[in-house]
JSON list of C-alpha atoms and ligand atoms in Angstrom, two decimals:
[
{"chain": "A", "resi": 1, "resn": "MET", "atom": "CA", "xyz": [-5.28, 0.87, 5.86]},
{"chain": "A", "resi": 2, "resn": "PHE", "atom": "CA", "xyz": [-2.12, 0.50, 7.95]},
{"chain": "A", "resi": 3, "resn": "LEU", "atom": "CA", "xyz": [-1.22, 1.55, 11.43]},
{"chain": "A", "resi": 4, "resn": "THR", "atom": "CA", "xyz": [2.57, 1.65, 12.07]},
{"chain": "A", "resi": 5, "resn": "GLU", "atom": "CA", "xyz": [4.35, 1.05, 15.35]},
{"chain": "A", "resi": 6, "resn": "GLU", "atom": "CA", "xyz": [5.02, 4.84, 15.44]},
{"chain": "A", "resi": 7, "resn": "GLY", "atom": "CA", "xyz": [1.26, 5.45, 15.44]},
{"chain": "A", "resi": 8, "resn": "THR", "atom": "CA", "xyz": [0.94, 6.86, 11.88]},
{"chain": "A", "resi": 9, "resn": "VAL", "atom": "CA", "xyz": [-1.97, 5.78, 9.73]},
{"chain": "A", "resi": 10, "resn": "HIS", "atom": "CA", "xyz": [-1.67, 5.20, 5.94]},
{"chain": "A", "resi": 11, "resn": "ALA", "atom": "CA", "xyz": [-4.08, 4.15, 3.23]},
{"chain": "A", "resi": 12, "resn": "LEU", "atom": "CA", "xyz": [-2.93, 2.41, 0.05]},
{"chain": "A", "resi": 13, "resn": "ASP", "atom": "CA", "xyz": [-4.71, 0.25, -2.50]},
{"chain": "A", "resi": 14, "resn": "ASP", "atom": "CA", "xyz": [-4.71, -3.32, -1.27]},
{"chain": "A", "resi": 15, "resn": "THR", "atom": "CA", "xyz": [-3.62, -5.15, -4.42]},
{"chain": "A", "resi": 16, "resn": "CYS", "atom": "CA", "xyz": [0.05, -5.50, -5.08]},
{"chain": "A", "resi": 17, "resn": "THR", "atom": "CA", "xyz": [1.14, -4.22, -8.48]},
{"chain": "A", "resi": 18, "resn": "HIS", "atom": "CA", "xyz": [3.05, -7.41, -9.31]},
{"chain": "A", "resi": 19, "resn": "GLN", "atom": "CA", "xyz": [0.28, -10.02, -9.01]},
{"chain": "A", "resi": 20, "resn": "ASP", "atom": "CA", "xyz": [-3.00, -10.43, -7.30]},
{"chain": "A", "resi": 21, "resn": "ALA", "atom": "CA", "xyz": [-1.95, -10.41, -3.67]},
{"chain": "A", "resi": 22, "resn": "SER", "atom": "CA", "xyz": [-3.42, -8.48, -0.70]},
{"chain": "A", "resi": 23, "resn": "LEU", "atom": "CA", "xyz": [-0.99, -6.05, 0.87]},
{"chain": "A", "resi": 24, "resn": "ALA", "atom": "CA", "xyz": [-3.19, -6.09, 3.97]},
{"chain": "A", "resi": 25, "resn": "ALA", "atom": "CA", "xyz": [-1.84, -9.58, 4.59]},
{"chain": "A", "resi": 26, "resn": "GLY", "atom": "CA", "xyz": [1.78, -8.33, 4.39]},
{"chain": "A", "resi": 27, "resn": "TRP", "atom": "CA", "xyz": [4.36, -7.39, 6.94]},
{"chain": "A", "resi": 28, "resn": "VAL", "atom": "CA", "xyz": [4.67, -3.77, 8.07]},
{"chain": "A", "resi": 29, "resn": "GLU", "atom": "CA", "xyz": [8.04, -2.46, 9.22]},
{"chain": "A", "resi": 30, "resn": "ASN", "atom": "CA", "xyz": [9.85, 0.90, 8.99]},
{"chain": "A", "resi": 31, "resn": "CYS", "atom": "CA", "xyz": [6.89, 2.56, 7.30]},
{"chain": "A", "resi": 32, "resn": "ARG", "atom": "CA", "xyz": [6.90, -0.08, 4.54]},
{"chain": "A", "resi": 33, "resn": "VAL", "atom": "CA", "xyz": [4.68, -3.00, 3.74]},
{"chain": "A", "resi": 34, "resn": "GLU", "atom": "CA", "xyz": [6.06, -6.23, 2.39]},
{"chain": "A", "resi": 35, "resn": "CYS", "atom": "CA", "xyz": [3.90, -8.19, -0.07]},
{"chain": "A", "resi": 36, "resn": "PRO", "atom": "CA", "xyz": [3.17, -11.59, 1.35]},
{"chain": "A", "resi": 37, "resn": "LEU", "atom": "CA", "xyz": [3.58, -13.37, -1.99]},
{"chain": "A", "resi": 38, "resn": "HIS", "atom": "CA", "xyz": [6.99, -12.34, -3.44]},
{"chain": "A", "resi": 39, "resn": "GLU", "atom": "CA", "xyz": [8.29, -9.89, -0.83]},
{"chain": "A", "resi": 40, "resn": "SER", "atom": "CA", "xyz": [8.23, -6.64, -2.81]},
{"chain": "A", "resi": 41, "resn": "THR", "atom": "CA", "xyz": [8.16, -3.70, -0.44]},
{"chain": "A", "resi": 42, "resn": "PHE", "atom": "CA", "xyz": [6.17, -0.46, -0.79]},
{"chain": "A", "resi": 43, "resn": "SER", "atom": "CA", "xyz": [6.50, 2.83, 1.05]},
{"chain": "A", "resi": 44, "resn": "LEU", "atom": "CA", "xyz": [3.41, 3.49, 3.14]},
{"chain": "A", "resi": 45, "resn": "ARG", "atom": "CA", "xyz": [4.01, 7.22, 2.71]},
{"chain": "A", "resi": 46, "resn": "THR", "atom": "CA", "xyz": [4.36, 7.40, -1.07]},
{"chain": "A", "resi": 47, "resn": "GLY", "atom": "CA", "xyz": [3.43, 3.96, -2.42]},
{"chain": "A", "resi": 48, "resn": "GLU", "atom": "CA", "xyz": [6.78, 3.70, -4.21]},
{"chain": "A", "resi": 49, "resn": "VAL", "atom": "CA", "xyz": [8.15, 0.22, -4.69]},
{"chain": "A", "resi": 50, "resn": "ASP", "atom": "CA", "xyz": [11.51, -0.38, -3.00]},
{"chain": "A", "resi": 51, "resn": "GLN", "atom": "CA", "xyz": [12.17, -3.97, -3.85]},
{"chain": "A", "resi": 52, "resn": "PRO", "atom": "CA", "xyz": [11.34, -6.09, -6.92]},
{"chain": "A", "resi": 53, "resn": "PRO", "atom": "CA", "xyz": [9.76, -8.10, -8.41]},
{"chain": "A", "resi": 54, "resn": "ALA", "atom": "CA", "xyz": [7.04, -5.37, -8.43]},
{"chain": "A", "resi": 55, "resn": "LYS", "atom": "CA", "xyz": [8.13, -2.51, -10.69]},
{"chain": "A", "resi": 56, "resn": "ARG", "atom": "CA", "xyz": [5.34, -0.01, -10.16]},
{"chain": "A", "resi": 57, "resn": "GLY", "atom": "CA", "xyz": [4.23, 1.76, -6.99]},
{"chain": "A", "resi": 58, "resn": "VAL", "atom": "CA", "xyz": [0.84, 1.31, -5.41]},
{"chain": "A", "resi": 59, "resn": "ARG", "atom": "CA", "xyz": [-1.69, 4.18, -5.23]},
{"chain": "A", "resi": 60, "resn": "VAL", "atom": "CA", "xyz": [-1.91, 5.97, -1.94]},
{"chain": "A", "resi": 61, "resn": "HIS", "atom": "CA", "xyz": [-4.82, 7.87, -0.39]},
{"chain": "A", "resi": 62, "resn": "GLN", "atom": "CA", "xyz": [-4.63, 10.95, 1.87]},
{"chain": "A", "resi": 63, "resn": "VAL", "atom": "CA", "xyz": [-5.29, 10.21, 5.54]},
{"chain": "A", "resi": 64, "resn": "THR", "atom": "CA", "xyz": [-6.15, 12.68, 8.24]},
{"chain": "A", "resi": 65, "resn": "VAL", "atom": "CA", "xyz": [-6.66, 11.74, 11.93]},
{"chain": "A", "resi": 66, "resn": "GLN", "atom": "CA", "xyz": [-9.04, 14.23, 13.58]},
{"chain": "A", "resi": 67, "resn": "ASP", "atom": "CA", "xyz": [-10.35, 13.84, 17.08]},
{"chain": "A", "resi": 68, "resn": "GLY", "atom": "CA", "xyz": [-9.61, 10.16, 17.03]},
{"chain": "A", "resi": 69, "resn": "GLU", "atom": "CA", "xyz": [-11.34, 9.57, 13.73]},
{"chain": "A", "resi": 70, "resn": "VAL", "atom": "CA", "xyz": [-9.51, 8.49, 10.60]},
{"chain": "A", "resi": 71, "resn": "LEU", "atom": "CA", "xyz": [-10.63, 10.35, 7.41]},
{"chain": "A", "resi": 72, "resn": "VAL", "atom": "CA", "xyz": [-9.51, 9.00, 4.04]},
{"chain": "A", "resi": 73, "resn": "GLU", "atom": "CA", "xyz": [-9.67, 11.03, 0.91]},
{"chain": "A", "resi": 74, "resn": "LEU", "atom": "CA", "xyz": [-9.59, 8.56, -2.02]},
{"chain": "A", "resi": 75, "resn": "SER", "atom": "CA", "xyz": [-7.11, 9.40, -4.72]},
{"chain": "A", "resi": 76, "resn": "THR", "atom": "CA", "xyz": [-8.43, 10.27, -8.14]},
{"chain": "A", "resi": 77, "resn": "ALA", "atom": "CA", "xyz": [-5.33, 8.68, -9.83]},
{"chain": "A", "resi": 78, "resn": "ALA", "atom": "CA", "xyz": [-5.78, 5.47, -11.76]},
{"chain": "A", "resi": 79, "resn": "PRO", "atom": "CA", "xyz": [-5.00, 2.40, -9.72]},
{"chain": "A", "resi": 80, "resn": "GLN", "atom": "CA", "xyz": [-1.81, 0.51, -10.57]},
{"chain": "A", "resi": 81, "resn": "LEU", "atom": "CA", "xyz": [-3.21, -2.98, -10.90]},
{"chain": "A", "resi": 82, "resn": "PRO", "atom": "CA", "xyz": [-1.21, -6.08, -11.92]},
{"chain": "A", "resi": 83, "resn": "PRO", "atom": "CA", "xyz": [-1.82, -7.68, -15.35]},
{"chain": "A", "resi": 84, "resn": "GLY", "atom": "CA", "xyz": [-5.17, -9.47, -15.55]},
{"chain": "A", "resi": 85, "resn": "VAL", "atom": "CA", "xyz": [-6.67, -7.76, -12.54]},
{"chain": "A", "resi": 86, "resn": "GLU", "atom": "CA", "xyz": [-9.54, -5.32, -12.94]},
{"chain": "A", "resi": 87, "resn": "VAL", "atom": "CA", "xyz": [-11.04, -2.81, -10.52]},
{"chain": "A", "resi": 88, "resn": "ARG", "atom": "CA", "xyz": [-13.34, -4.60, -8.11]},
{"chain": "B", "resi": 101, "resn": "FES", "atom": "S1", "xyz": [2.42, -10.46, -5.79]},
{"chain": "B", "resi": 101, "resn": "FES", "atom": "FE1", "xyz": [3.33, -8.88, -4.65]},
{"chain": "B", "resi": 101, "resn": "FES", "atom": "S2", "xyz": [5.43, -9.09, -5.09]},
{"chain": "B", "resi": 101, "resn": "FES", "atom": "FE2", "xyz": [4.49, -10.57, -6.30]}
]
């Protein structure tokens, strides 16, 4: 889960679609997260990849902030995992 400087909250799968790296350890700027391993960037809103080497976007989950609580509705879409990585 990511909180931007603008105060918006976003939920994405944590694993980068390029290799097994945690996006939670990445850099967040302009509503994008940069993978800490090879610097691909992903939109926090859509999960789309903006910068290679990753070629596929990361799955996003719907977030609602209600009375100060963050509610996450998990996506039913298949996760976009990198080769060799299985669902944990
Ligand atoms: S592991 Fe994320 S860009 Fe390579």
